mmCIF file with all atom_site columns, C-alpha atoms in Angstrom:
data_model
loop_
_atom_site.group_PDB
_atom_site.id
_atom_site.type_symbol
_atom_site.label_atom_id
_atom_site.label_alt_id
_atom_site.label_comp_id
_atom_site.label_asym_id
_atom_site.label_entity_id
_atom_site.label_seq_id
_atom_site.pdbx_PDB_ins_code
_atom_site.Cartn_x
_atom_site.Cartn_y
_atom_site.Cartn_z
_atom_site.occupancy
_atom_site.B_iso_or_equiv
_atom_site.pdbx_formal_charge
_atom_site.auth_seq_id
_atom_site.auth_comp_id
_atom_site.auth_asym_id
_atom_site.auth_atom_id
_atom_site.pdbx_PDB_model_num
ATOM 1   C CA . ASP A 1 1   ? 37.685 -42.885 -33.695 1.00 84.00 ? 590 ASP A CA 1
ATOM 2   C CA . SER A 1 2   ? 35.875 -45.584 -36.375 1.00 87.00 ? 591 SER A CA 1
ATOM 3   C CA . GLY A 1 3   ? 38.049 -48.810 -35.822 1.00 93.00 ? 592 GLY A CA 1
ATOM 4   C CA . VAL A 1 4   ? 38.805 -48.611 -38.683 1.00 97.00 ? 593 VAL A CA 1
ATOM 5   C CA . THR A 1 5   ? 42.098 -47.937 -39.671 1.00 97.00 ? 594 THR A CA 1
ATOM 6   C CA . GLN A 1 6   ? 44.291 -47.290 -42.391 1.00 98.00 ? 595 GLN A CA 1
ATOM 7   C CA . THR A 1 7   ? 48.477 -48.135 -43.481 1.00 97.00 ? 596 THR A CA 1
ATOM 8   C CA . PRO A 1 8   ? 50.172 -46.499 -44.288 1.00 97.00 ? 597 PRO A CA 1
ATOM 9   C CA . LYS A 1 9   ? 49.801 -42.380 -43.631 1.00 96.00 ? 598 LYS A CA 1
ATOM 10  C CA . HIS A 1 10  ? 51.942 -40.364 -46.219 1.00 96.00 ? 599 HIS A CA 1
ATOM 11  C CA . LEU A 1 11  ? 53.248 -42.420 -49.678 1.00 97.00 ? 600 LEU A CA 1
ATOM 12  C CA . ILE A 1 12  ? 55.324 -40.803 -51.698 1.00 97.00 ? 601 ILE A CA 1
ATOM 13  C CA . THR A 1 13  ? 56.466 -42.552 -54.887 1.00 97.00 ? 602 THR A CA 1
ATOM 14  C CA . ALA A 1 14  ? 57.334 -41.173 -58.156 1.00 97.00 ? 603 ALA A CA 1
ATOM 15  C CA . THR A 1 15  ? 55.381 -42.068 -62.001 1.00 98.00 ? 604 THR A CA 1
ATOM 16  C CA . GLY A 1 16  ? 55.067 -45.856 -63.179 1.00 97.00 ? 605 GLY A CA 1
ATOM 17  C CA . GLN A 1 17  ? 55.703 -47.454 -59.615 1.00 98.00 ? 606 GLN A CA 1
ATOM 18  C CA . ARG A 1 18  ? 53.487 -49.536 -57.267 1.00 98.00 ? 607 ARG A CA 1
ATOM 19  C CA . VAL A 1 19  ? 52.245 -48.604 -54.130 1.00 98.00 ? 608 VAL A CA 1
ATOM 20  C CA . THR A 1 20  ? 50.279 -51.173 -52.030 1.00 98.00 ? 609 THR A CA 1
ATOM 21  C CA . LEU A 1 21  ? 47.500 -49.411 -49.090 1.00 98.00 ? 610 LEU A CA 1
ATOM 22  C CA . ARG A 1 22  ? 45.587 -51.332 -46.373 1.00 98.00 ? 611 ARG A CA 1
ATOM 23  C CA . CYS A 1 23  ? 42.610 -51.257 -44.823 1.00 98.00 ? 612 CYS A CA 1
ATOM 24  C CA . SER A 1 24  ? 41.864 -52.987 -41.892 1.00 98.00 ? 613 SER A CA 1
ATOM 25  C CA . PRO A 1 25  ? 37.924 -53.397 -41.147 1.00 97.00 ? 614 PRO A CA 1
ATOM 26  C CA . ARG A 1 26  ? 36.202 -52.105 -37.711 1.00 96.00 ? 615 ARG A CA 1
ATOM 27  C CA . SER A 1 27  ? 36.202 -55.655 -35.952 1.00 94.00 ? 616 SER A CA 1
ATOM 28  C CA . GLY A 1 28  ? 32.996 -57.776 -37.324 1.00 91.00 ? 617 GLY A CA 1
ATOM 29  C CA . ASP A 1 29  ? 32.299 -55.400 -40.122 1.00 94.00 ? 618 ASP A CA 1
ATOM 30  C CA . LEU A 1 30  ? 32.551 -58.037 -43.563 1.00 93.00 ? 619 LEU A CA 1
ATOM 31  C CA . SER A 1 31  ? 31.713 -54.701 -46.122 1.00 93.00 ? 620 SER A CA 1
ATOM 32  C CA . VAL A 1 32  ? 35.417 -52.741 -46.593 1.00 96.00 ? 621 VAL A CA 1
ATOM 33  C CA . TYR A 1 33  ? 35.302 -49.664 -50.189 1.00 96.00 ? 622 TYR A CA 1
ATOM 34  C CA . TRP A 1 34  ? 37.374 -47.777 -50.737 1.00 97.00 ? 623 TRP A CA 1
ATOM 35  C CA . TYR A 1 35  ? 37.272 -43.959 -52.148 1.00 97.00 ? 624 TYR A CA 1
ATOM 36  C CA . GLN A 1 36  ? 39.384 -41.358 -53.806 1.00 96.00 ? 625 GLN A CA 1
ATOM 37  C CA . GLN A 1 37  ? 39.605 -37.433 -53.073 1.00 94.00 ? 626 GLN A CA 1
ATOM 38  C CA . SER A 1 38  ? 40.970 -35.579 -55.458 1.00 89.00 ? 627 SER A CA 1
ATOM 39  C CA . LEU A 1 39  ? 40.797 -31.281 -55.432 1.00 78.00 ? 628 LEU A CA 1
ATOM 40  C CA . ASP A 1 40  ? 39.330 -31.763 -58.708 1.00 73.00 ? 629 ASP A CA 1
ATOM 41  C CA . GLN A 1 41  ? 36.465 -34.930 -58.232 1.00 73.00 ? 630 GLN A CA 1
ATOM 42  C CA . GLY A 1 42  ? 35.751 -34.819 -54.345 1.00 83.00 ? 631 GLY A CA 1
ATOM 43  C CA . LEU A 1 43  ? 34.982 -38.618 -52.781 1.00 92.00 ? 632 LEU A CA 1
ATOM 44  C CA . GLN A 1 44  ? 34.742 -41.020 -55.154 1.00 94.00 ? 633 GLN A CA 1
ATOM 45  C CA . PHE A 1 45  ? 33.825 -44.363 -54.984 1.00 94.00 ? 634 PHE A CA 1
ATOM 46  C CA . LEU A 1 46  ? 36.324 -47.009 -56.331 1.00 96.00 ? 635 LEU A CA 1
ATOM 47  C CA . ILE A 1 47  ? 35.321 -50.387 -55.444 1.00 96.00 ? 636 ILE A CA 1
ATOM 48  C CA . GLN A 1 48  ? 33.422 -52.266 -52.366 1.00 95.00 ? 637 GLN A CA 1
ATOM 49  C CA . TYR A 1 49  ? 34.667 -56.446 -51.319 1.00 95.00 ? 638 TYR A CA 1
ATOM 50  C CA . TYR A 1 50  ? 32.736 -58.250 -49.409 1.00 93.00 ? 639 TYR A CA 1
ATOM 51  C CA . ASN A 1 51  ? 33.334 -61.108 -47.197 1.00 93.00 ? 640 ASN A CA 1
ATOM 52  C CA . GLY A 1 52  ? 36.279 -61.904 -49.482 1.00 94.00 ? 641 GLY A CA 1
ATOM 53  C CA . GLU A 1 53  ? 33.882 -61.395 -52.863 1.00 94.00 ? 642 GLU A CA 1
ATOM 54  C CA . GLU A 1 54  ? 34.092 -58.167 -54.566 1.00 94.00 ? 643 GLU A CA 1
ATOM 55  C CA . ARG A 1 55  ? 30.437 -56.700 -55.096 1.00 92.00 ? 644 ARG A CA 1
ATOM 56  C CA . ALA A 1 56  ? 30.617 -53.618 -56.654 1.00 92.00 ? 645 ALA A CA 1
ATOM 57  C CA . LYS A 1 57  ? 33.001 -51.567 -58.709 1.00 93.00 ? 646 LYS A CA 1
ATOM 58  C CA . GLY A 1 58  ? 32.405 -47.927 -59.469 1.00 92.00 ? 647 GLY A CA 1
ATOM 59  C CA . ASN A 1 59  ? 35.243 -45.339 -61.139 1.00 85.00 ? 648 ASN A CA 1
ATOM 60  C CA . ILE A 1 60  ? 38.362 -47.991 -60.192 1.00 94.00 ? 649 ILE A CA 1
ATOM 61  C CA . LEU A 1 61  ? 41.278 -46.886 -63.675 1.00 95.00 ? 650 LEU A CA 1
ATOM 62  C CA . GLU A 1 62  ? 41.967 -50.583 -65.241 1.00 96.00 ? 651 GLU A CA 1
ATOM 63  C CA . ARG A 1 63  ? 45.371 -49.481 -63.585 1.00 97.00 ? 652 ARG A CA 1
ATOM 64  C CA . PHE A 1 64  ? 43.982 -50.393 -59.831 1.00 97.00 ? 653 PHE A CA 1
ATOM 65  C CA . SER A 1 65  ? 42.662 -53.234 -57.642 1.00 97.00 ? 654 SER A CA 1
ATOM 66  C CA . ALA A 1 66  ? 41.631 -54.416 -54.455 1.00 97.00 ? 655 ALA A CA 1
ATOM 67  C CA . GLN A 1 67  ? 41.702 -57.820 -52.929 1.00 97.00 ? 656 GLN A CA 1
ATOM 68  C CA . GLN A 1 68  ? 39.271 -59.079 -49.232 1.00 97.00 ? 657 GLN A CA 1
ATOM 69  C CA . PHE A 1 69  ? 41.302 -61.106 -48.014 1.00 97.00 ? 658 PHE A CA 1
ATOM 70  C CA . PRO A 1 70  ? 40.188 -63.933 -44.990 1.00 96.00 ? 659 PRO A CA 1
ATOM 71  C CA . ASP A 1 71  ? 41.228 -61.527 -42.032 1.00 95.00 ? 660 ASP A CA 1
ATOM 72  C CA . LEU A 1 72  ? 38.392 -59.158 -43.564 1.00 96.00 ? 661 LEU A CA 1
ATOM 73  C CA . HIS A 1 73  ? 41.600 -57.305 -44.365 1.00 97.00 ? 662 HIS A CA 1
ATOM 74  C CA . SER A 1 74  ? 41.919 -54.861 -47.276 1.00 98.00 ? 663 SER A CA 1
ATOM 75  C CA . GLU A 1 75  ? 44.741 -53.886 -50.013 1.00 98.00 ? 664 GLU A CA 1
ATOM 76  C CA . LEU A 1 76  ? 44.914 -51.249 -52.515 1.00 98.00 ? 665 LEU A CA 1
ATOM 77  C CA . ASN A 1 77  ? 47.335 -52.088 -55.410 1.00 98.00 ? 666 ASN A CA 1
ATOM 78  C CA . LEU A 1 78  ? 47.726 -49.173 -57.692 1.00 98.00 ? 667 LEU A CA 1
ATOM 79  C CA . SER A 1 79  ? 50.220 -49.366 -60.604 1.00 97.00 ? 668 SER A CA 1
ATOM 80  C CA . SER A 1 80  ? 51.811 -47.220 -63.358 1.00 97.00 ? 669 SER A CA 1
ATOM 81  C CA . LEU A 1 81  ? 51.283 -44.543 -60.737 1.00 97.00 ? 670 LEU A CA 1
ATOM 82  C CA . GLU A 1 82  ? 50.881 -41.287 -62.488 1.00 97.00 ? 671 GLU A CA 1
ATOM 83  C CA . LEU A 1 83  ? 50.886 -37.597 -61.113 1.00 96.00 ? 672 LEU A CA 1
ATOM 84  C CA . GLY A 1 84  ? 47.380 -37.360 -60.799 1.00 94.00 ? 673 GLY A CA 1
ATOM 85  C CA . ASP A 1 85  ? 46.721 -40.713 -58.558 1.00 96.00 ? 674 ASP A CA 1
ATOM 86  C CA . SER A 1 86  ? 47.869 -38.078 -56.379 1.00 96.00 ? 675 SER A CA 1
ATOM 87  C CA . ALA A 1 87  ? 45.072 -38.014 -53.373 1.00 95.00 ? 676 ALA A CA 1
ATOM 88  C CA . LEU A 1 88  ? 43.897 -38.727 -50.277 1.00 96.00 ? 677 LEU A CA 1
ATOM 89  C CA . TYR A 1 89  ? 42.465 -42.653 -50.163 1.00 97.00 ? 678 TYR A CA 1
ATOM 90  C CA . PHE A 1 90  ? 40.435 -43.856 -48.152 1.00 97.00 ? 679 PHE A CA 1
ATOM 91  C CA . CYS A 1 91  ? 38.750 -47.493 -46.427 1.00 97.00 ? 680 CYS A CA 1
ATOM 92  C CA . ALA A 1 92  ? 35.183 -47.361 -44.876 1.00 97.00 ? 681 ALA A CA 1
ATOM 93  C CA . SER A 1 93  ? 33.939 -50.484 -43.916 1.00 96.00 ? 682 SER A CA 1
ATOM 94  C CA . SER A 1 94  ? 29.950 -51.384 -42.969 1.00 92.00 ? 683 SER A CA 1
ATOM 95  C CA . GLU A 1 95  ? 28.494 -54.177 -40.760 1.00 86.00 ? 684 GLU A CA 1
ATOM 96  C CA . SER A 1 96  ? 25.624 -53.637 -43.218 1.00 75.00 ? 685 SER A CA 1
ATOM 97  C CA . ASP A 1 97  ? 24.975 -51.896 -47.192 1.00 64.00 ? 686 ASP A CA 1
ATOM 98  C CA . GLU A 1 98  ? 24.128 -48.015 -44.974 1.00 76.00 ? 687 GLU A CA 1
ATOM 99  C CA . THR A 1 99  ? 26.412 -47.260 -42.773 1.00 89.00 ? 688 THR A CA 1
ATOM 100 C CA . GLN A 1 100 ? 29.928 -46.403 -43.387 1.00 93.00 ? 689 GLN A CA 1
ATOM 101 C CA . TYR A 1 101 ? 32.467 -45.780 -41.053 1.00 95.00 ? 690 TYR A CA 1
ATOM 102 C CA . PHE A 1 102 ? 35.453 -44.079 -42.775 1.00 96.00 ? 691 PHE A CA 1
ATOM 103 C CA . GLY A 1 103 ? 39.170 -45.140 -42.018 1.00 97.00 ? 692 GLY A CA 1
ATOM 104 C CA . PRO A 1 104 ? 41.725 -41.801 -41.253 1.00 96.00 ? 693 PRO A CA 1
ATOM 105 C CA . GLY A 1 105 ? 43.048 -41.901 -45.083 1.00 97.00 ? 694 GLY A CA 1
ATOM 106 C CA . THR A 1 106 ? 46.234 -42.536 -47.331 1.00 97.00 ? 695 THR A CA 1
ATOM 107 C CA . ARG A 1 107 ? 48.301 -39.531 -48.914 1.00 96.00 ? 696 ARG A CA 1
ATOM 108 C CA . LEU A 1 108 ? 49.370 -40.298 -51.945 1.00 97.00 ? 697 LEU A CA 1
ATOM 109 C CA . LEU A 1 109 ? 52.099 -37.762 -53.885 1.00 97.00 ? 698 LEU A CA 1
ATOM 110 C CA . VAL A 1 110 ? 52.934 -39.058 -56.991 1.00 97.00 ? 699 VAL A CA 1
ATOM 111 C CA . LEU A 1 111 ? 56.650 -37.372 -58.032 1.00 96.00 ? 700 LEU A CA 1
ATOM 112 C CA . ASP B 2 1   ? 26.859 -35.209 -64.267 1.00 74.00 ? 598 ASP B CA 1
ATOM 113 C CA . GLN B 2 2   ? 26.387 -34.397 -60.142 1.00 86.00 ? 599 GLN B CA 1
ATOM 114 C CA . GLN B 2 3   ? 24.403 -36.706 -59.258 1.00 93.00 ? 600 GLN B CA 1
ATOM 115 C CA . VAL B 2 4   ? 24.154 -34.911 -55.250 1.00 96.00 ? 601 VAL B CA 1
ATOM 116 C CA . LYS B 2 5   ? 24.674 -31.518 -54.886 1.00 96.00 ? 602 LYS B CA 1
ATOM 117 C CA . GLN B 2 6   ? 25.971 -29.143 -52.337 1.00 96.00 ? 603 GLN B CA 1
ATOM 118 C CA . ASN B 2 7   ? 25.265 -25.802 -53.936 1.00 92.00 ? 604 ASN B CA 1
ATOM 119 C CA . SER B 2 8   ? 27.065 -23.472 -50.643 1.00 95.00 ? 605 SER B CA 1
ATOM 120 C CA . PRO B 2 9   ? 30.472 -24.201 -50.432 1.00 94.00 ? 606 PRO B CA 1
ATOM 121 C CA . SER B 2 10  ? 30.756 -22.617 -47.958 1.00 97.00 ? 607 SER B CA 1
ATOM 122 C CA . LEU B 2 11  ? 28.402 -20.933 -44.846 1.00 97.00 ? 608 LEU B CA 1
ATOM 123 C CA . SER B 2 12  ? 29.178 -18.858 -41.348 1.00 98.00 ? 609 SER B CA 1
ATOM 124 C CA . VAL B 2 13  ? 27.085 -19.106 -38.209 1.00 98.00 ? 610 VAL B CA 1
ATOM 125 C CA . GLN B 2 14  ? 27.235 -17.779 -35.820 1.00 98.00 ? 611 GLN B CA 1
ATOM 126 C CA . GLU B 2 15  ? 28.008 -19.512 -32.591 1.00 97.00 ? 612 GLU B CA 1
ATOM 127 C CA . GLY B 2 16  ? 24.440 -20.941 -30.580 1.00 97.00 ? 613 GLY B CA 1
ATOM 128 C CA . ARG B 2 17  ? 22.767 -19.879 -34.111 1.00 98.00 ? 614 ARG B CA 1
ATOM 129 C CA . ILE B 2 18  ? 21.197 -22.316 -35.817 1.00 98.00 ? 615 ILE B CA 1
ATOM 130 C CA . SER B 2 19  ? 23.188 -24.335 -38.860 1.00 98.00 ? 616 SER B CA 1
ATOM 131 C CA . ILE B 2 20  ? 20.738 -25.531 -41.465 1.00 98.00 ? 617 ILE B CA 1
ATOM 132 C CA . LEU B 2 21  ? 23.383 -27.218 -44.671 1.00 98.00 ? 618 LEU B CA 1
ATOM 133 C CA . ASN B 2 22  ? 21.576 -28.167 -47.943 1.00 98.00 ? 619 ASN B CA 1
ATOM 134 C CA . CYS B 2 23  ? 22.047 -30.692 -50.633 1.00 98.00 ? 620 CYS B CA 1
ATOM 135 C CA . ASP B 2 24  ? 19.804 -31.895 -53.629 1.00 98.00 ? 621 ASP B CA 1
ATOM 136 C CA . TYR B 2 25  ? 19.637 -34.793 -55.547 1.00 97.00 ? 622 TYR B CA 1
ATOM 137 C CA . THR B 2 26  ? 18.998 -36.047 -59.077 1.00 96.00 ? 623 THR B CA 1
ATOM 138 C CA . ASN B 2 27  ? 18.988 -40.022 -58.973 1.00 93.00 ? 624 ASN B CA 1
ATOM 139 C CA . SER B 2 28  ? 15.712 -41.230 -57.918 1.00 93.00 ? 625 SER B CA 1
ATOM 140 C CA . MET B 2 29  ? 16.517 -44.519 -56.949 1.00 92.00 ? 626 MET B CA 1
ATOM 141 C CA . PHE B 2 30  ? 18.787 -42.848 -53.740 1.00 94.00 ? 627 PHE B CA 1
ATOM 142 C CA . ASP B 2 31  ? 16.930 -44.254 -50.920 1.00 92.00 ? 628 ASP B CA 1
ATOM 143 C CA . TYR B 2 32  ? 19.235 -43.851 -47.984 1.00 93.00 ? 629 TYR B CA 1
ATOM 144 C CA . PHE B 2 33  ? 20.947 -40.812 -47.125 1.00 95.00 ? 630 PHE B CA 1
ATOM 145 C CA . LEU B 2 34  ? 23.675 -39.996 -44.481 1.00 96.00 ? 631 LEU B CA 1
ATOM 146 C CA . TRP B 2 35  ? 26.113 -36.377 -44.015 1.00 98.00 ? 632 TRP B CA 1
ATOM 147 C CA . TYR B 2 36  ? 29.513 -36.899 -42.742 1.00 97.00 ? 633 TYR B CA 1
ATOM 148 C CA . LYS B 2 37  ? 31.738 -34.082 -41.160 1.00 97.00 ? 634 LYS B CA 1
ATOM 149 C CA . LYS B 2 38  ? 35.240 -34.344 -42.012 1.00 94.00 ? 635 LYS B CA 1
ATOM 150 C CA . TYR B 2 39  ? 37.961 -32.271 -40.480 1.00 92.00 ? 636 TYR B CA 1
ATOM 151 C CA . PRO B 2 40  ? 41.273 -31.591 -41.976 1.00 86.00 ? 637 PRO B CA 1
ATOM 152 C CA . ALA B 2 41  ? 43.993 -34.516 -42.242 1.00 82.00 ? 638 ALA B CA 1
ATOM 153 C CA . GLU B 2 42  ? 40.922 -37.125 -40.737 1.00 89.00 ? 639 GLU B CA 1
ATOM 154 C CA . GLY B 2 43  ? 38.803 -39.604 -42.265 1.00 94.00 ? 640 GLY B CA 1
ATOM 155 C CA . PRO B 2 44  ? 34.680 -38.530 -42.534 1.00 95.00 ? 641 PRO B CA 1
ATOM 156 C CA . THR B 2 45  ? 32.256 -38.574 -39.364 1.00 96.00 ? 642 THR B CA 1
ATOM 157 C CA . PHE B 2 46  ? 29.329 -40.228 -39.572 1.00 95.00 ? 643 PHE B CA 1
ATOM 158 C CA . LEU B 2 47  ? 26.645 -37.522 -38.440 1.00 97.00 ? 644 LEU B CA 1
ATOM 159 C CA . ILE B 2 48  ? 22.702 -38.598 -39.091 1.00 97.00 ? 645 ILE B CA 1
ATOM 160 C CA . SER B 2 49  ? 21.430 -40.907 -41.459 1.00 95.00 ? 646 SER B CA 1
ATOM 161 C CA . ILE B 2 50  ? 18.026 -40.561 -42.631 1.00 96.00 ? 647 ILE B CA 1
ATOM 162 C CA . SER B 2 51  ? 15.660 -43.527 -45.110 1.00 94.00 ? 648 SER B CA 1
ATOM 163 C CA . SER B 2 52  ? 13.585 -42.717 -47.756 1.00 94.00 ? 649 SER B CA 1
ATOM 164 C CA . ILE B 2 53  ? 10.213 -44.197 -46.306 1.00 95.00 ? 650 ILE B CA 1
ATOM 165 C CA . LYS B 2 54  ? 11.094 -41.287 -43.413 1.00 96.00 ? 651 LYS B CA 1
ATOM 166 C CA . ASP B 2 55  ? 10.836 -37.367 -43.056 1.00 96.00 ? 652 ASP B CA 1
ATOM 167 C CA . LYS B 2 56  ? 13.132 -37.085 -40.999 1.00 98.00 ? 653 LYS B CA 1
ATOM 168 C CA . ASN B 2 57  ? 15.729 -38.380 -38.483 1.00 97.00 ? 654 ASN B CA 1
ATOM 169 C CA . GLU B 2 58  ? 17.165 -37.250 -34.386 1.00 98.00 ? 655 GLU B CA 1
ATOM 170 C CA . ASP B 2 59  ? 20.012 -37.044 -32.427 1.00 96.00 ? 656 ASP B CA 1
ATOM 171 C CA . GLY B 2 60  ? 20.501 -34.761 -30.431 1.00 97.00 ? 657 GLY B CA 1
ATOM 172 C CA . ARG B 2 61  ? 22.271 -31.505 -31.542 1.00 98.00 ? 658 ARG B CA 1
ATOM 173 C CA . PHE B 2 62  ? 21.853 -32.196 -34.508 1.00 98.00 ? 659 PHE B CA 1
ATOM 174 C CA . THR B 2 63  ? 18.119 -33.514 -37.263 1.00 98.00 ? 660 THR B CA 1
ATOM 175 C CA . VAL B 2 64  ? 18.899 -34.275 -41.213 1.00 98.00 ? 661 VAL B CA 1
ATOM 176 C CA . PHE B 2 65  ? 14.820 -34.181 -42.908 1.00 98.00 ? 662 PHE B CA 1
ATOM 177 C CA . LEU B 2 66  ? 14.153 -35.676 -46.416 1.00 98.00 ? 663 LEU B CA 1
ATOM 178 C CA . ASN B 2 67  ? 12.351 -33.466 -49.376 1.00 97.00 ? 664 ASN B CA 1
ATOM 179 C CA . LYS B 2 68  ? 11.581 -36.604 -51.203 1.00 96.00 ? 665 LYS B CA 1
ATOM 180 C CA . SER B 2 69  ? 8.868  -34.688 -54.058 1.00 96.00 ? 666 SER B CA 1
ATOM 181 C CA . ALA B 2 70  ? 11.930 -31.720 -54.142 1.00 97.00 ? 667 ALA B CA 1
ATOM 182 C CA . LYS B 2 71  ? 15.058 -33.899 -53.830 1.00 97.00 ? 668 LYS B CA 1
ATOM 183 C CA . HIS B 2 72  ? 16.210 -32.057 -51.606 1.00 98.00 ? 669 HIS B CA 1
ATOM 184 C CA . LEU B 2 73  ? 17.484 -32.664 -47.972 1.00 97.00 ? 670 LEU B CA 1
ATOM 185 C CA . SER B 2 74  ? 18.467 -30.963 -45.290 1.00 98.00 ? 671 SER B CA 1
ATOM 186 C CA . LEU B 2 75  ? 21.747 -30.495 -42.114 1.00 98.00 ? 672 LEU B CA 1
ATOM 187 C CA . HIS B 2 76  ? 19.736 -28.513 -39.764 1.00 98.00 ? 673 HIS B CA 1
ATOM 188 C CA . ILE B 2 77  ? 22.403 -28.336 -36.536 1.00 98.00 ? 674 ILE B CA 1
ATOM 189 C CA . VAL B 2 78  ? 21.201 -26.365 -32.841 1.00 97.00 ? 675 VAL B CA 1
ATOM 190 C CA . PRO B 2 79  ? 23.108 -25.159 -31.580 1.00 98.00 ? 676 PRO B CA 1
ATOM 191 C CA . SER B 2 80  ? 26.422 -24.428 -33.292 1.00 98.00 ? 677 SER B CA 1
ATOM 192 C CA . GLN B 2 81  ? 29.148 -24.852 -31.496 1.00 97.00 ? 678 GLN B CA 1
ATOM 193 C CA . PRO B 2 82  ? 32.876 -23.902 -31.998 1.00 95.00 ? 679 PRO B CA 1
ATOM 194 C CA . GLY B 2 83  ? 33.768 -27.205 -32.832 1.00 95.00 ? 680 GLY B CA 1
ATOM 195 C CA . ASP B 2 84  ? 31.186 -28.076 -35.056 1.00 97.00 ? 681 ASP B CA 1
ATOM 196 C CA . SER B 2 85  ? 33.367 -25.811 -37.846 1.00 97.00 ? 682 SER B CA 1
ATOM 197 C CA . ALA B 2 86  ? 34.369 -28.902 -40.364 1.00 97.00 ? 683 ALA B CA 1
ATOM 198 C CA . VAL B 2 87  ? 33.751 -29.737 -43.973 1.00 96.00 ? 684 VAL B CA 1
ATOM 199 C CA . TYR B 2 88  ? 29.914 -30.948 -43.383 1.00 97.00 ? 685 TYR B CA 1
ATOM 200 C CA . PHE B 2 89  ? 29.614 -33.885 -46.416 1.00 97.00 ? 686 PHE B CA 1
ATOM 201 C CA . CYS B 2 90  ? 25.340 -35.066 -47.741 1.00 97.00 ? 687 CYS B CA 1
ATOM 202 C CA . ALA B 2 91  ? 25.777 -38.878 -49.364 1.00 96.00 ? 688 ALA B CA 1
ATOM 203 C CA . ALA B 2 92  ? 23.815 -40.956 -51.452 1.00 95.00 ? 689 ALA B CA 1
ATOM 204 C CA . SER B 2 93  ? 23.330 -44.645 -51.743 1.00 92.00 ? 690 SER B CA 1
ATOM 205 C CA . ALA B 2 94  ? 20.537 -46.551 -53.750 1.00 89.00 ? 691 ALA B CA 1
ATOM 206 C CA . SER B 2 95  ? 18.949 -49.937 -51.748 1.00 75.00 ? 692 SER B CA 1
ATOM 207 C CA . GLY B 2 96  ? 22.787 -50.629 -50.691 1.00 60.00 ? 693 GLY B CA 1
ATOM 208 C CA . ALA B 2 97  ? 24.213 -50.563 -54.208 1.00 67.00 ? 694 ALA B CA 1
ATOM 209 C CA . ASP B 2 98  ? 27.474 -49.348 -55.007 1.00 70.00 ? 695 ASP B CA 1
ATOM 210 C CA . GLY B 2 99  ? 29.255 -47.160 -52.373 1.00 89.00 ? 696 GLY B CA 1
ATOM 211 C CA . LEU B 2 100 ? 28.248 -43.749 -51.585 1.00 92.00 ? 697 LEU B CA 1
ATOM 212 C CA . THR B 2 101 ? 27.929 -41.242 -53.824 1.00 94.00 ? 698 THR B CA 1
ATOM 213 C CA . PHE B 2 102 ? 29.123 -37.567 -51.898 1.00 95.00 ? 699 PHE B CA 1
ATOM 214 C CA . GLY B 2 103 ? 28.256 -34.398 -52.137 1.00 95.00 ? 700 GLY B CA 1
ATOM 215 C CA . LYS B 2 104 ? 31.367 -32.247 -52.775 1.00 94.00 ? 701 LYS B CA 1
ATOM 216 C CA . GLY B 2 105 ? 30.949 -30.824 -49.616 1.00 95.00 ? 702 GLY B CA 1
ATOM 217 C CA . THR B 2 106 ? 29.777 -27.656 -47.618 1.00 96.00 ? 703 THR B CA 1
ATOM 218 C CA . HIS B 2 107 ? 32.866 -25.307 -45.244 1.00 97.00 ? 704 HIS B CA 1
ATOM 219 C CA . LEU B 2 108 ? 30.651 -24.730 -41.305 1.00 98.00 ? 705 LEU B CA 1
ATOM 220 C CA . ILE B 2 109 ? 32.587 -21.731 -39.810 1.00 98.00 ? 706 ILE B CA 1
ATOM 221 C CA . ILE B 2 110 ? 31.106 -21.108 -36.506 1.00 97.00 ? 707 ILE B CA 1
ATOM 222 C CA . GLN B 2 111 ? 31.923 -17.850 -34.928 1.00 96.00 ? 708 GLN B CA 1
ATOM 223 C CA . PRO B 2 112 ? 32.313 -17.013 -31.059 1.00 91.00 ? 709 PRO B CA 1
#
């Protein structure tokens, strides 16, 4: 158990819809990262937040957004969903900029 | 363009022997490297890391070697155990900037 929690575990929705994924980092970790794992692309970095502020952006689509709240939990919002957005979404947290600890992931299926 | 490459999609090793997983990178800015282990339907689990100022780091049965001139790192597991069967990901970062860049993974199978 990494100490990072994610909800929900599974999510099934339809194209065009919007969903919110939630992540609680390990106690004391200020950084939260979001990753997408799809079959063809592997694990891809989406976005990082540090103590409530956006710190780095990776391959995140404009239809996706994230935020980190004062209690340090984070949410990833995915809108106008397409079939290709079906993937595993992982959250990770870290105390420093080095080792990241991953949550169990949310499996999103867009039908 | 893949900046971190794991060229072996799978590797089969007999229980008790040494498992060697390889990883190559192309970005010279990478200065911190990590190995993660992943079971199906679970998140990646951190195993071991190495900074670019070192060439070796050891933790129990796991040792990571870094060859900066060749832009190559390897993970040695000895002795290999059945519970080591999983997908292993190599990852890299550049001075803590951005997120991690991952390889596609190597599926390690430990045979009894």
